Coordinates of C-alpha atoms in Angstrom, one line a residue:
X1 CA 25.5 5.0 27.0
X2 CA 24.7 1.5 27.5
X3 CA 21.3 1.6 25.8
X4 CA 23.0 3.2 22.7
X5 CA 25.9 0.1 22.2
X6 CA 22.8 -2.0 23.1
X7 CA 21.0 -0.4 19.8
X8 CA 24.0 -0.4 17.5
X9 CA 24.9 -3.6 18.7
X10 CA 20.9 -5.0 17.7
X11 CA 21.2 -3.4 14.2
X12 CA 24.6 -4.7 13.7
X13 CA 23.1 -8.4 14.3
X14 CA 20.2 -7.3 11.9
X15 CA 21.8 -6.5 9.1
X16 CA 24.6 -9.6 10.1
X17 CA 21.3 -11.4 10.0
X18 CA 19.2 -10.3 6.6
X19 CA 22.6 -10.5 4.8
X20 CA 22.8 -14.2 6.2
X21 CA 19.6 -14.9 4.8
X22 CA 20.3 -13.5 1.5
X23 CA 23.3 -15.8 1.3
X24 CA 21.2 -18.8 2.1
X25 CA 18.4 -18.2 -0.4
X26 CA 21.4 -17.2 -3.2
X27 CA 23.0 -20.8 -2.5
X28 CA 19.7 -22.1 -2.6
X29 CA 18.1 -20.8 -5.3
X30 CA 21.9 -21.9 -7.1
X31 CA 21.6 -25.3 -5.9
X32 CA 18.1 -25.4 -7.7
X33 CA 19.7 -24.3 -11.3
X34 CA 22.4 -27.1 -10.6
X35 CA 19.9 -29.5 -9.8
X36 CA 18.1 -28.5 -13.1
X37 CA 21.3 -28.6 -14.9
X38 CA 22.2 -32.3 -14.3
X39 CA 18.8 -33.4 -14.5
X40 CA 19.2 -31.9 -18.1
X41 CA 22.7 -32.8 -18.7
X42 CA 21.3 -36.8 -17.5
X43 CA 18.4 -36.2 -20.4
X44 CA 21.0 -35.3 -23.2
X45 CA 23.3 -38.4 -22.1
X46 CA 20.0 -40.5 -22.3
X47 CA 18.9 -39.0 -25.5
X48 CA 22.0 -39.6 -26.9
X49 CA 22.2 -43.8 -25.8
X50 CA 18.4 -44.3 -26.9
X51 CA 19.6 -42.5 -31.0
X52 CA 21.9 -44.9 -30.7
X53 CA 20.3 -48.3 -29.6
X54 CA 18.8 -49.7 -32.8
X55 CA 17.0 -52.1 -30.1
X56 CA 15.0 -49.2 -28.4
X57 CA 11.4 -48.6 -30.1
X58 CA 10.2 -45.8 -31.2
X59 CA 7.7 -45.0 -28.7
X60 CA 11.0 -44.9 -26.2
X61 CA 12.9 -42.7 -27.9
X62 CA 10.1 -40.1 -27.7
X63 CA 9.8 -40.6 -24.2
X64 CA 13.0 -40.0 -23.7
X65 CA 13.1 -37.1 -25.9
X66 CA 10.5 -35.9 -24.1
X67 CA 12.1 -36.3 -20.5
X68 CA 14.8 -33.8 -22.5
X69 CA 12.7 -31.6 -23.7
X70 CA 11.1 -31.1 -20.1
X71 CA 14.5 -30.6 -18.6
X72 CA 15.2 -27.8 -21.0
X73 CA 12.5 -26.5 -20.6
X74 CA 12.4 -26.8 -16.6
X75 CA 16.1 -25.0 -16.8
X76 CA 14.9 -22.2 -19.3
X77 CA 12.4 -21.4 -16.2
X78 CA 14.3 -21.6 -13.3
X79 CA 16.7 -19.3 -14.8
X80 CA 14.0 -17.1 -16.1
X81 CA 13.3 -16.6 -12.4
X82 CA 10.1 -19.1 -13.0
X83 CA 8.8 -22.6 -11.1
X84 CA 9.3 -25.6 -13.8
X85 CA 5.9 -26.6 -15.0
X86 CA 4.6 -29.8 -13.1
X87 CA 3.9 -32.9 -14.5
X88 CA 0.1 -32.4 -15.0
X89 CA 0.6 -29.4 -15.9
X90 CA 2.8 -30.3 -19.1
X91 CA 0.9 -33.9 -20.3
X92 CA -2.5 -31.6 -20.3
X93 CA -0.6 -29.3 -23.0
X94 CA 0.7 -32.0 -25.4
X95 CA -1.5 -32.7 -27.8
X96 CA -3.4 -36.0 -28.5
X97 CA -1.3 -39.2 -28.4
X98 CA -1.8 -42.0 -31.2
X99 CA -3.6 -43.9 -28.6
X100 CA -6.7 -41.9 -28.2
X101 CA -6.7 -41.3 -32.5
X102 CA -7.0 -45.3 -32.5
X103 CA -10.2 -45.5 -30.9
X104 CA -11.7 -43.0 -32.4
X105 CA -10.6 -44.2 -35.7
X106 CA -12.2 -47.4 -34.9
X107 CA -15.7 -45.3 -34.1
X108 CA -15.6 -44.0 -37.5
X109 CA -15.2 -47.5 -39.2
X110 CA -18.1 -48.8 -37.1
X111 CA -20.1 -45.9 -37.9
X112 CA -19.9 -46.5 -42.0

């Protein structure tokens, strides 16, 4: 009779256990969408400041959009059940800035 408390008593702390570690991955996994939710809700606030400033150029308001547009796009992932893209991973998919046109532009004048 003891072996058989001993058994219920090690599938009681089991299941005690794998529904402990659902818990923690459900409160992690949460603290991830919050985490993506504030970065976003920090890149609307910015966004917002930089329409704003008449003294901000151009070039840093489209950063900053684009710091927004990466946290929406990070938080349409995470709550897709994806990983957020990494940096690399989204500057290799935008297209050509205006910086590498220029040079090529010059190329083309020193070719005629």
């Amino acid at each position: 009779m003891v072996q058989s408390k001993n058994k219920e008593l090690d599938v009681a702390l089991e299941l005690f256990n794998a529904e402990l570690e659902k818990q923690k991955l459900k409160e992690k996994e949460l603290a991830v969408v919050k985490k993506a939710e504030k970065k976003k809700s920090d890149a609307v606030k910015a966004l917002q400041q930089a329409e704003k400033n008449p003294n901000i150029s151009q070039e840093e308001k489209d950063a900053v959009k684009s710091a927004w547009l990466k946290a929406d796009d990070d938080l349409k992932r995470i709550l897709a059940g994806e990983e957020p893209q990494a940096e690399e991973e989204t500057k290799a998919e935008e297209p050509a800035s205006e910086d590498t046109e220029e040079p090529q532009a010059e190329e083309e004048t020193k070719a005629e």
